[in-house]
Amino acid sequence: MAIAYPDWLPLAQKSKTPKPDAGFRTDLPQVGAPIFQKLTDDTKTGFSLTWIFTLAEHRAFLQWERSPNYLDKSNQWFLMPVGIGSGASGDPEMQELHFTARPTWSQSGSVFTWTGDVVTRELKNSDDDYADIIVELPPP
């Protein structure tokens, strides 16, 4: 079961650069156009995330990541809202994430900056049910 991200901590604030898998294989023959072969619909998406914390927030995030009661040194999946630019207002959507390596942090005065790479099994996107409307109708 995925562990909840503490709702009082700030969400990842920058570097939300998605890296989706391709669900196909590409063959480049000596002559002619490339050949694309669909392999799967089961593709993961990776993100590089950055959090900016105060001392109190840093202490809580550090214990949340380390404690066997929570992420157990990044060995557990977790639930956290991530803004992916979907939905009418672009609000963050809940994603099930896992760190690909333990996150790292740096300190500058009283500001703590954490960075970490995560992966999601399936990118949740509230726009998926409205693809035809979003694509076919121009925005107001």
mmCIF file of N, CA and C in Angstrom:
data_model
loop_
_atom_site.group_PDB
_atom_site.id
_atom_site.type_symbol
_atom_site.label_atom_id
_atom_site.label_comp_id
_atom_site.label_asym_id
_atom_site.label_seq_id
_atom_site.Cartn_x
_atom_site.Cartn_y
_atom_site.Cartn_z
ATOM 1 N N MET A 1 0.836 -1.172 0.000
ATOM 2 C CA MET A 1 0.000 0.000 0.000
ATOM 3 C C MET A 1 0.890 1.248 0.000
ATOM 4 N N ALA A 2 0.544 2.218 -0.818
ATOM 5 C CA ALA A 2 1.339 3.437 -0.941
ATOM 6 C C ALA A 2 1.199 4.313 0.313
ATOM 7 N N ILE A 3 2.281 4.975 0.662
ATOM 8 C CA ILE A 3 2.343 5.844 1.835
ATOM 9 C C ILE A 3 1.941 7.259 1.424
ATOM 10 N N ALA A 4 1.111 7.910 2.201
ATOM 11 C CA ALA A 4 0.667 9.265 1.888
ATOM 12 C C ALA A 4 1.777 10.283 2.153
ATOM 13 N N TYR A 5 1.930 11.220 1.238
ATOM 14 C CA TYR A 5 2.831 12.361 1.431
ATOM 15 C C TYR A 5 2.185 13.264 2.478
ATOM 16 N N PRO A 6 2.951 13.753 3.461
ATOM 17 C CA PRO A 6 2.348 14.613 4.492
ATOM 18 C C PRO A 6 1.669 15.833 3.864
ATOM 19 N N ASP A 7 0.380 16.000 4.120
ATOM 20 C CA ASP A 7 -0.394 17.035 3.430
ATOM 21 C C ASP A 7 -0.026 18.453 3.846
ATOM 22 N N TRP A 8 0.721 18.613 4.919
ATOM 23 C CA TRP A 8 1.113 19.956 5.341
ATOM 24 C C TRP A 8 2.461 20.380 4.764
ATOM 25 N N LEU A 9 3.191 19.450 4.151
ATOM 26 C CA LEU A 9 4.462 19.806 3.519
ATOM 27 C C LEU A 9 4.220 20.396 2.132
ATOM 28 N N PRO A 10 5.081 21.331 1.703
ATOM 29 C CA PRO A 10 4.940 21.856 0.347
ATOM 30 C C PRO A 10 5.153 20.751 -0.691
ATOM 31 N N LEU A 11 4.454 20.884 -1.810
ATOM 32 C CA LEU A 11 4.635 19.931 -2.906
ATOM 33 C C LEU A 11 5.926 20.269 -3.650
ATOM 34 N N ALA A 12 6.342 19.360 -4.509
ATOM 35 C CA ALA A 12 7.513 19.625 -5.344
ATOM 36 C C ALA A 12 7.277 20.936 -6.077
ATOM 37 N N GLN A 13 8.273 21.823 -6.053
ATOM 38 C CA GLN A 13 8.057 23.183 -6.521
ATOM 39 C C GLN A 13 8.653 23.475 -7.891
ATOM 40 N N LYS A 14 9.579 22.668 -8.364
ATOM 41 C CA LYS A 14 10.152 22.931 -9.678
ATOM 42 C C LYS A 14 10.763 21.664 -10.238
ATOM 43 N N SER A 15 11.236 21.746 -11.444
ATOM 44 C CA SER A 15 11.889 20.640 -12.149
ATOM 45 C C SER A 15 10.973 19.443 -12.349
ATOM 46 N N LYS A 16 9.681 19.707 -12.591
ATOM 47 C CA LYS A 16 8.756 18.617 -12.855
ATOM 48 C C LYS A 16 8.833 18.272 -14.346
ATOM 49 N N THR A 17 9.942 17.697 -14.737
ATOM 50 C CA THR A 17 10.172 17.369 -16.138
ATOM 51 C C THR A 17 9.802 15.913 -16.377
ATOM 52 N N PRO A 18 8.669 15.641 -17.043
ATOM 53 C CA PRO A 18 8.278 14.241 -17.247
ATOM 54 C C PRO A 18 9.159 13.552 -18.282
ATOM 55 N N LYS A 19 9.421 12.279 -18.020
ATOM 56 C CA LYS A 19 10.182 11.451 -18.948
ATOM 57 C C LYS A 19 9.380 10.174 -19.201
ATOM 58 N N PRO A 20 8.413 10.231 -20.148
ATOM 59 C CA PRO A 20 7.587 9.036 -20.398
ATOM 60 C C PRO A 20 8.334 7.995 -21.223
ATOM 61 N N ASP A 21 8.027 6.731 -20.951
ATOM 62 C CA ASP A 21 8.535 5.637 -21.782
ATOM 63 C C ASP A 21 7.818 5.646 -23.119
ATOM 64 N N ALA A 22 8.493 5.151 -24.131
ATOM 65 C CA ALA A 22 7.831 4.900 -25.414
ATOM 66 C C ALA A 22 7.306 3.471 -25.360
ATOM 67 N N GLY A 23 6.078 3.282 -25.780
ATOM 68 C CA GLY A 23 5.489 1.941 -25.770
ATOM 69 C C GLY A 23 5.690 1.231 -27.091
ATOM 70 N N PHE A 24 6.731 1.636 -27.827
ATOM 71 C CA PHE A 24 6.972 1.039 -29.132
ATOM 72 C C PHE A 24 8.471 0.862 -29.373
ATOM 73 N N ARG A 25 8.779 0.035 -30.352
ATOM 74 C CA ARG A 25 10.164 -0.193 -30.777
ATOM 75 C C ARG A 25 10.332 0.448 -32.149
ATOM 76 N N THR A 26 11.496 1.004 -32.398
ATOM 77 C CA THR A 26 11.798 1.625 -33.686
ATOM 78 C C THR A 26 12.896 0.832 -34.380
ATOM 79 N N ASP A 27 12.634 0.458 -35.617
ATOM 80 C CA ASP A 27 13.658 -0.173 -36.458
ATOM 81 C C ASP A 27 14.009 0.804 -37.573
ATOM 82 N N LEU A 28 15.298 0.969 -37.813
ATOM 83 C CA LEU A 28 15.764 1.866 -38.869
ATOM 84 C C LEU A 28 16.415 1.043 -39.976
ATOM 85 N N PRO A 29 15.630 0.670 -40.997
ATOM 86 C CA PRO A 29 16.202 -0.125 -42.094
ATOM 87 C C PRO A 29 17.214 0.693 -42.894
ATOM 88 N N GLN A 30 18.080 -0.001 -43.615
ATOM 89 C CA GLN A 30 19.076 0.669 -44.455
ATOM 90 C C GLN A 30 18.409 1.556 -45.507
ATOM 91 N N VAL A 31 17.266 1.105 -46.016
ATOM 92 C CA VAL A 31 16.544 1.838 -47.050
ATOM 93 C C VAL A 31 15.085 1.971 -46.609
ATOM 94 N N GLY A 32 14.512 3.137 -46.840
ATOM 95 C CA GLY A 32 13.097 3.329 -46.539
ATOM 96 C C GLY A 32 12.860 3.997 -45.197
ATOM 97 N N ALA A 33 11.581 4.158 -44.912
ATOM 98 C CA ALA A 33 11.159 4.848 -43.697
ATOM 99 C C ALA A 33 11.361 3.976 -42.462
ATOM 100 N N PRO A 34 11.476 4.609 -41.302
ATOM 101 C CA PRO A 34 11.571 3.831 -40.065
ATOM 102 C C PRO A 34 10.300 3.016 -39.842
ATOM 103 N N ILE A 35 10.452 1.938 -39.089
ATOM 104 C CA ILE A 35 9.335 1.060 -38.764
ATOM 105 C C ILE A 35 9.092 1.163 -37.264
ATOM 106 N N PHE A 36 7.841 1.435 -36.885
ATOM 107 C CA PHE A 36 7.468 1.546 -35.479
ATOM 108 C C PHE A 36 6.532 0.405 -35.129
ATOM 109 N N GLN A 37 6.878 -0.339 -34.076
ATOM 110 C CA GLN A 37 6.075 -1.487 -33.667
ATOM 111 C C GLN A 37 5.620 -1.281 -32.225
ATOM 112 N N LYS A 38 4.304 -1.238 -32.025
ATOM 113 C CA LYS A 38 3.756 -1.064 -30.680
ATOM 114 C C LYS A 38 4.063 -2.311 -29.852
ATOM 115 N N LEU A 39 4.553 -2.085 -28.635
ATOM 116 C CA LEU A 39 4.897 -3.192 -27.748
ATOM 117 C C LEU A 39 3.951 -3.308 -26.562
ATOM 118 N N THR A 40 3.554 -2.161 -25.980
ATOM 119 C CA THR A 40 2.756 -2.208 -24.760
ATOM 120 C C THR A 40 2.040 -0.885 -24.520
ATOM 121 N N ASP A 41 0.983 -0.948 -23.725
ATOM 122 C CA ASP A 41 0.329 0.258 -23.216
ATOM 123 C C ASP A 41 0.778 0.544 -21.788
ATOM 124 N N ASP A 42 1.518 -0.389 -21.200
ATOM 125 C CA ASP A 42 1.952 -0.294 -19.805
ATOM 126 C C ASP A 42 3.284 0.453 -19.752
ATOM 127 N N THR A 43 3.211 1.770 -19.725
ATOM 128 C CA THR A 43 4.438 2.575 -19.725
ATOM 129 C C THR A 43 4.513 3.418 -18.462
ATOM 130 N N LYS A 44 5.718 3.576 -17.961
ATOM 131 C CA LYS A 44 5.930 4.395 -16.773
ATOM 132 C C LYS A 44 6.341 5.796 -17.207
ATOM 133 N N THR A 45 6.236 6.736 -16.274
ATOM 134 C CA THR A 45 6.699 8.103 -16.494
ATOM 135 C C THR A 45 7.583 8.480 -15.327
ATOM 136 N N GLY A 46 8.734 9.028 -15.622
ATOM 137 C CA GLY A 46 9.654 9.479 -14.587
ATOM 138 C C GLY A 46 9.625 10.995 -14.458
ATOM 139 N N PHE A 47 9.946 11.486 -13.281
ATOM 140 C CA PHE A 47 10.026 12.925 -13.017
ATOM 141 C C PHE A 47 11.279 13.218 -12.213
ATOM 142 N N SER A 48 11.866 14.366 -12.452
ATOM 143 C CA SER A 48 12.873 14.926 -11.558
ATOM 144 C C SER A 48 12.166 15.987 -10.734
ATOM 145 N N LEU A 49 12.163 15.813 -9.427
ATOM 146 C CA LEU A 49 11.407 16.716 -8.551
ATOM 147 C C LEU A 49 12.350 17.471 -7.623
ATOM 148 N N THR A 50 11.948 18.690 -7.283
ATOM 149 C CA THR A 50 12.694 19.518 -6.338
ATOM 150 C C THR A 50 11.722 20.099 -5.319
ATOM 151 N N TRP A 51 12.095 19.995 -4.050
ATOM 152 C CA TRP A 51 11.318 20.580 -2.958
ATOM 153 C C TRP A 51 12.173 21.635 -2.276
ATOM 154 N N ILE A 52 11.538 22.702 -1.821
ATOM 155 C CA ILE A 52 12.238 23.746 -1.062
ATOM 156 C C ILE A 52 11.558 23.843 0.296
ATOM 157 N N PHE A 53 12.351 23.628 1.362
ATOM 158 C CA PHE A 53 11.804 23.505 2.706
ATOM 159 C C PHE A 53 12.457 24.464 3.696
ATOM 160 N N THR A 54 11.705 24.776 4.750
ATOM 161 C CA THR A 54 12.254 25.406 5.944
ATOM 162 C C THR A 54 12.919 24.298 6.773
ATOM 163 N N LEU A 55 13.550 24.683 7.875
ATOM 164 C CA LEU A 55 14.181 23.691 8.744
ATOM 165 C C LEU A 55 13.165 22.675 9.270
ATOM 166 N N ALA A 56 12.016 23.146 9.755
ATOM 167 C CA ALA A 56 10.999 22.227 10.299
ATOM 168 C C ALA A 56 10.478 21.281 9.213
ATOM 169 N N GLU A 57 10.231 21.815 8.019
ATOM 170 C CA GLU A 57 9.750 20.976 6.910
ATOM 171 C C GLU A 57 10.821 19.975 6.487
ATOM 172 N N HIS A 58 12.061 20.417 6.450
ATOM 173 C CA HIS A 58 13.191 19.531 6.110
ATOM 174 C C HIS A 58 13.277 18.366 7.095
ATOM 175 N N ARG A 59 13.165 18.655 8.370
ATOM 176 C CA ARG A 59 13.238 17.596 9.387
ATOM 177 C C ARG A 59 12.120 16.574 9.185
ATOM 178 N N ALA A 60 10.913 17.061 8.899
ATOM 179 C CA ALA A 60 9.780 16.156 8.693
ATOM 180 C C ALA A 60 9.968 15.314 7.428
ATOM 181 N N PHE A 61 10.402 15.947 6.336
ATOM 182 C CA PHE A 61 10.611 15.213 5.081
ATOM 183 C C PHE A 61 11.713 14.165 5.259
ATOM 184 N N LEU A 62 12.796 14.537 5.946
ATOM 185 C CA LEU A 62 13.902 13.612 6.195
ATOM 186 C C LEU A 62 13.410 12.379 6.939
ATOM 187 N N GLN A 63 12.614 12.574 7.976
ATOM 188 C CA GLN A 63 12.106 11.431 8.744
ATOM 189 C C GLN A 63 11.069 10.634 7.960
ATOM 190 N N TRP A 64 10.238 11.317 7.176
ATOM 191 C CA TRP A 64 9.254 10.629 6.329
ATOM 192 C C TRP A 64 9.962 9.720 5.327
ATOM 193 N N GLU A 65 11.067 10.189 4.749
ATOM 194 C CA GLU A 65 11.816 9.386 3.776
ATOM 195 C C GLU A 65 12.584 8.251 4.451
ATOM 196 N N ARG A 66 13.125 8.467 5.637
ATOM 197 C CA ARG A 66 14.006 7.498 6.300
ATOM 198 C C ARG A 66 13.280 6.453 7.149
ATOM 199 N N SER A 67 12.228 6.857 7.824
ATOM 200 C CA SER A 67 11.601 6.026 8.851
ATOM 201 C C SER A 67 10.993 4.746 8.270
ATOM 202 N N PRO A 68 11.188 3.606 8.965
ATOM 203 C CA PRO A 68 10.538 2.362 8.528
ATOM 204 C C PRO A 68 9.009 2.441 8.640
ATOM 205 N N ASN A 69 8.497 3.430 9.365
ATOM 206 C CA ASN A 69 7.047 3.617 9.458
ATOM 207 C C ASN A 69 6.469 4.318 8.230
ATOM 208 N N TYR A 70 7.339 4.882 7.400
ATOM 209 C CA TYR A 70 6.892 5.623 6.224
ATOM 210 C C TYR A 70 7.584 5.063 4.979
ATOM 211 N N LEU A 71 8.515 5.811 4.376
ATOM 212 C CA LEU A 71 9.130 5.338 3.119
ATOM 213 C C LEU A 71 10.260 4.332 3.318
ATOM 214 N N ASP A 72 10.729 4.168 4.532
ATOM 215 C CA ASP A 72 11.748 3.155 4.820
ATOM 216 C C ASP A 72 12.953 3.312 3.892
ATOM 217 N N LYS A 73 13.555 4.492 3.929
ATOM 218 C CA LYS A 73 14.724 4.819 3.102
ATOM 219 C C LYS A 73 14.421 4.641 1.612
ATOM 220 N N SER A 74 13.283 5.182 1.214
ATOM 221 C CA SER A 74 12.828 5.206 -0.196
ATOM 222 C C SER A 74 12.460 3.837 -0.751
ATOM 223 N N ASN A 75 12.151 2.884 0.100
ATOM 224 C CA ASN A 75 11.784 1.541 -0.362
ATOM 225 C C ASN A 75 10.286 1.353 -0.583
ATOM 226 N N GLN A 76 9.480 2.382 -0.347
ATOM 227 C CA GLN A 76 8.031 2.256 -0.482
ATOM 228 C C GLN A 76 7.488 3.202 -1.551
ATOM 229 N N TRP A 77 6.391 2.796 -2.175
ATOM 230 C CA TRP A 77 5.642 3.684 -3.064
ATOM 231 C C TRP A 77 4.941 4.715 -2.210
ATOM 232 N N PHE A 78 4.710 5.919 -2.763
ATOM 233 C CA PHE A 78 4.003 6.954 -2.020
ATOM 234 C C PHE A 78 3.055 7.718 -2.936
ATOM 235 N N LEU A 79 2.062 8.358 -2.308
ATOM 236 C CA LEU A 79 1.055 9.148 -3.023
ATOM 237 C C LEU A 79 1.337 10.627 -2.792
ATOM 238 N N MET A 80 1.446 11.383 -3.888
ATOM 239 C CA MET A 80 1.686 12.819 -3.785
ATOM 240 C C MET A 80 1.077 13.518 -4.992
ATOM 241 N N PRO A 81 0.401 14.654 -4.794
ATOM 242 C CA PRO A 81 -0.087 15.420 -5.941
ATOM 243 C C PRO A 81 1.085 16.016 -6.731
ATOM 244 N N VAL A 82 1.005 15.910 -8.053
ATOM 245 C CA VAL A 82 2.019 16.490 -8.944
ATOM 246 C C VAL A 82 1.284 17.267 -10.030
ATOM 247 N N GLY A 83 1.691 18.494 -10.257
ATOM 248 C CA GLY A 83 1.098 19.297 -11.320
ATOM 249 C C GLY A 83 1.629 18.853 -12.669
ATOM 250 N N ILE A 84 0.728 18.377 -13.540
ATOM 251 C CA ILE A 84 1.146 17.936 -14.875
ATOM 252 C C ILE A 84 0.489 18.773 -15.967
ATOM 253 N N GLY A 85 -0.191 19.863 -15.571
ATOM 254 C CA GLY A 85 -0.816 20.736 -16.552
ATOM 255 C C GLY A 85 -2.089 20.187 -17.152
ATOM 256 N N SER A 86 -2.819 19.389 -16.396
ATOM 257 C CA SER A 86 -4.072 18.825 -16.890
ATOM 258 C C SER A 86 -5.227 19.361 -16.059
ATOM 259 N N GLY A 87 -6.440 19.066 -16.502
ATOM 260 C CA GLY A 87 -7.620 19.563 -15.817
ATOM 261 C C GLY A 87 -7.886 21.009 -16.186
ATOM 262 N N ALA A 88 -9.097 21.441 -15.989
ATOM 263 C CA ALA A 88 -9.516 22.784 -16.385
ATOM 264 C C ALA A 88 -8.678 23.878 -15.730
ATOM 265 N N SER A 89 -8.288 23.672 -14.477
ATOM 266 C CA SER A 89 -7.512 24.698 -13.776
ATOM 267 C C SER A 89 -6.050 24.313 -13.579
ATOM 268 N N GLY A 90 -5.645 23.146 -14.071
ATOM 269 C CA GLY A 90 -4.247 22.724 -13.961
ATOM 270 C C GLY A 90 -3.806 22.347 -12.571
ATOM 271 N N ASP A 91 -4.768 22.014 -11.690
ATOM 272 C CA ASP A 91 -4.415 21.631 -10.319
ATOM 273 C C ASP A 91 -3.592 20.343 -10.315
ATOM 274 N N PRO A 92 -2.718 20.179 -9.306
ATOM 275 C CA PRO A 92 -1.957 18.930 -9.203
ATOM 276 C C PRO A 92 -2.882 17.722 -9.080
ATOM 277 N N GLU A 93 -2.443 16.614 -9.654
ATOM 278 C CA GLU A 93 -3.221 15.370 -9.593
ATOM 279 C C GLU A 93 -2.440 14.333 -8.794
ATOM 280 N N MET A 94 -3.185 13.533 -8.017
ATOM 281 C CA MET A 94 -2.564 12.520 -7.168
ATOM 282 C C MET A 94 -1.885 11.461 -8.035
ATOM 283 N N GLN A 95 -0.593 11.231 -7.759
ATOM 284 C CA GLN A 95 0.183 10.224 -8.482
ATOM 285 C C GLN A 95 0.771 9.241 -7.477
ATOM 286 N N GLU A 96 0.889 7.991 -7.890
ATOM 287 C CA GLU A 96 1.581 6.981 -7.079
ATOM 288 C C GLU A 96 3.017 6.934 -7.571
ATOM 289 N N LEU A 97 3.955 7.285 -6.690
ATOM 290 C CA LEU A 97 5.349 7.478 -7.070
ATOM 291 C C LEU A 97 6.284 6.588 -6.267
ATOM 292 N N HIS A 98 7.482 6.388 -6.803
ATOM 293 C CA HIS A 98 8.553 5.682 -6.100
ATOM 294 C C HIS A 98 9.862 6.350 -6.465
ATOM 295 N N PHE A 99 10.702 6.625 -5.475
ATOM 296 C CA PHE A 99 12.028 7.157 -5.768
ATOM 297 C C PHE A 99 12.843 6.098 -6.504
ATOM 298 N N THR A 100 13.609 6.510 -7.524
ATOM 299 C CA THR A 100 14.486 5.569 -8.237
ATOM 300 C C THR A 100 15.837 5.453 -7.536
ATOM 301 N N ALA A 101 16.152 6.407 -6.703
ATOM 302 C CA ALA A 101 17.326 6.405 -5.822
ATOM 303 C C ALA A 101 16.961 7.312 -4.658
ATOM 304 N N ARG A 102 17.693 7.228 -3.592
ATOM 305 C CA ARG A 102 17.363 8.075 -2.447
ATOM 306 C C ARG A 102 17.563 9.540 -2.806
ATOM 307 N N PRO A 103 16.620 10.407 -2.408
ATOM 308 C CA PRO A 103 16.760 11.833 -2.722
ATOM 309 C C PRO A 103 17.909 12.461 -1.940
ATOM 310 N N THR A 104 18.402 13.574 -2.443
ATOM 311 C CA THR A 104 19.515 14.277 -1.793
ATOM 312 C C THR A 104 19.073 15.691 -1.451
ATOM 313 N N TRP A 105 19.816 16.328 -0.553
ATOM 314 C CA TRP A 105 19.468 17.688 -0.146
ATOM 315 C C TRP A 105 20.706 18.536 0.019
ATOM 316 N N SER A 106 20.491 19.850 -0.087
ATOM 317 C CA SER A 106 21.549 20.826 0.171
ATOM 318 C C SER A 106 20.946 21.943 1.014
ATOM 319 N N GLN A 107 21.820 22.686 1.680
ATOM 320 C CA GLN A 107 21.371 23.756 2.566
ATOM 321 C C GLN A 107 22.038 25.059 2.167
ATOM 322 N N SER A 108 21.248 26.113 2.120
ATOM 323 C CA SER A 108 21.764 27.461 1.899
ATOM 324 C C SER A 108 21.099 28.353 2.931
ATOM 325 N N GLY A 109 21.819 28.666 3.987
ATOM 326 C CA GLY A 109 21.225 29.417 5.096
ATOM 327 C C GLY A 109 20.157 28.584 5.765
ATOM 328 N N SER A 110 18.948 29.123 5.828
ATOM 329 C CA SER A 110 17.856 28.391 6.470
ATOM 330 C C SER A 110 16.954 27.694 5.456
ATOM 331 N N VAL A 111 17.388 27.609 4.198
ATOM 332 C CA VAL A 111 16.606 26.976 3.142
ATOM 333 C C VAL A 111 17.230 25.623 2.793
ATOM 334 N N PHE A 112 16.404 24.597 2.762
ATOM 335 C CA PHE A 112 16.840 23.243 2.419
ATOM 336 C C PHE A 112 16.199 22.857 1.093
ATOM 337 N N THR A 113 17.015 22.448 0.142
ATOM 338 C CA THR A 113 16.530 22.059 -1.179
ATOM 339 C C THR A 113 16.780 20.571 -1.371
ATOM 340 N N TRP A 114 15.709 19.841 -1.578
ATOM 341 C CA TRP A 114 15.768 18.399 -1.824
ATOM 342 C C TRP A 114 15.533 18.142 -3.303
ATOM 343 N N THR A 115 16.238 17.183 -3.875
ATOM 344 C CA THR A 115 16.001 16.762 -5.257
ATOM 345 C C THR A 115 15.944 15.246 -5.288
ATOM 346 N N GLY A 116 15.108 14.736 -6.175
ATOM 347 C CA GLY A 116 14.993 13.292 -6.313
ATOM 348 C C GLY A 116 14.285 12.926 -7.599
ATOM 349 N N ASP A 117 14.647 11.778 -8.131
ATOM 350 C CA ASP A 117 13.991 11.233 -9.320
ATOM 351 C C ASP A 117 12.973 10.204 -8.876
ATOM 352 N N VAL A 118 11.779 10.296 -9.449
ATOM 353 C CA VAL A 118 10.707 9.367 -9.125
ATOM 354 C C VAL A 118 10.144 8.773 -10.409
ATOM 355 N N VAL A 119 9.404 7.688 -10.239
ATOM 356 C CA VAL A 119 8.728 7.044 -11.357
ATOM 357 C C VAL A 119 7.303 6.743 -10.930
ATOM 358 N N THR A 120 6.381 6.830 -11.869
ATOM 359 C CA THR A 120 4.999 6.438 -11.626
ATOM 360 C C THR A 120 4.649 5.315 -12.586
ATOM 361 N N ARG A 121 3.921 4.329 -12.094
ATOM 362 C CA ARG A 121 3.530 3.205 -12.953
ATOM 363 C C ARG A 121 2.598 3.659 -14.066
ATOM 364 N N GLU A 122 1.686 4.559 -13.701
ATOM 365 C CA GLU A 122 0.693 5.049 -14.650
ATOM 366 C C GLU A 122 0.433 6.508 -14.339
ATOM 367 N N LEU A 123 0.637 7.385 -15.317
ATOM 368 C CA LEU A 123 0.408 8.810 -15.121
ATOM 369 C C LEU A 123 -1.094 9.076 -15.090
ATOM 370 N N LYS A 124 -1.584 9.533 -13.944
ATOM 371 C CA LYS A 124 -3.004 9.870 -13.803
ATOM 372 C C LYS A 124 -3.237 11.243 -14.418
ATOM 373 N N ASN A 125 -4.227 11.327 -15.325
ATOM 374 C CA ASN A 125 -4.510 12.571 -16.030
ATOM 375 C C ASN A 125 -6.019 12.700 -16.180
ATOM 376 N N SER A 126 -6.612 13.684 -15.492
ATOM 377 C CA SER A 126 -8.071 13.841 -15.521
ATOM 378 C C SER A 126 -8.585 14.232 -16.905
ATOM 379 N N ASP A 127 -7.711 14.677 -17.792
ATOM 380 C CA ASP A 127 -8.126 15.038 -19.157
ATOM 381 C C ASP A 127 -8.368 13.820 -20.044
ATOM 382 N N ASP A 128 -7.909 12.651 -19.658
ATOM 383 C CA ASP A 128 -8.002 11.473 -20.530
ATOM 384 C C ASP A 128 -9.435 11.157 -20.964
ATOM 385 N N ASP A 129 -10.400 11.368 -20.079
ATOM 386 C CA ASP A 129 -11.795 11.074 -20.419
ATOM 387 C C ASP A 129 -12.401 12.092 -21.386
ATOM 388 N N TYR A 130 -11.696 13.195 -21.598
ATOM 389 C CA TYR A 130 -12.226 14.270 -22.441
ATOM 390 C C TYR A 130 -11.331 14.545 -23.649
ATOM 391 N N ALA A 131 -10.564 13.556 -24.082
ATOM 392 C CA ALA A 131 -9.596 13.758 -25.163
ATOM 393 C C ALA A 131 -10.242 14.319 -26.422
ATOM 394 N N ASP A 132 -11.373 13.745 -26.855
ATOM 395 C CA ASP A 132 -12.009 14.207 -28.095
ATOM 396 C C ASP A 132 -12.452 15.662 -27.992
ATOM 397 N N ILE A 133 -13.019 16.036 -26.870
ATOM 398 C CA ILE A 133 -13.479 17.415 -26.694
ATOM 399 C C ILE A 133 -12.290 18.365 -26.691
ATOM 400 N N ILE A 134 -11.233 18.026 -25.964
ATOM 401 C CA ILE A 134 -10.064 18.892 -25.843
ATOM 402 C C ILE A 134 -9.367 19.048 -27.204
ATOM 403 N N VAL A 135 -9.285 17.974 -27.974
ATOM 404 C CA VAL A 135 -8.585 18.018 -29.255
ATOM 405 C C VAL A 135 -9.429 18.676 -30.340
ATOM 406 N N GLU A 136 -10.709 18.355 -30.390
ATOM 407 C CA GLU A 136 -11.559 18.798 -31.491
ATOM 408 C C GLU A 136 -12.113 20.212 -31.341
ATOM 409 N N LEU A 137 -12.364 20.639 -30.114
ATOM 410 C CA LEU A 137 -12.965 21.961 -29.913
ATOM 411 C C LEU A 137 -11.897 22.961 -29.492
ATOM 412 N N PRO A 138 -11.853 24.104 -30.176
ATOM 413 C CA PRO A 138 -10.873 25.115 -29.768
ATOM 414 C C PRO A 138 -11.247 25.698 -28.395
ATOM 415 N N PRO A 139 -10.254 26.161 -27.640
ATOM 416 C CA PRO A 139 -10.567 26.762 -26.340
ATOM 417 C C PRO A 139 -11.375 28.034 -26.523
ATOM 418 N N PRO A 140 -12.172 28.395 -25.509
ATOM 419 C CA PRO A 140 -13.004 29.614 -25.619
ATOM 420 C C PRO A 140 -12.153 30.875 -25.673
#
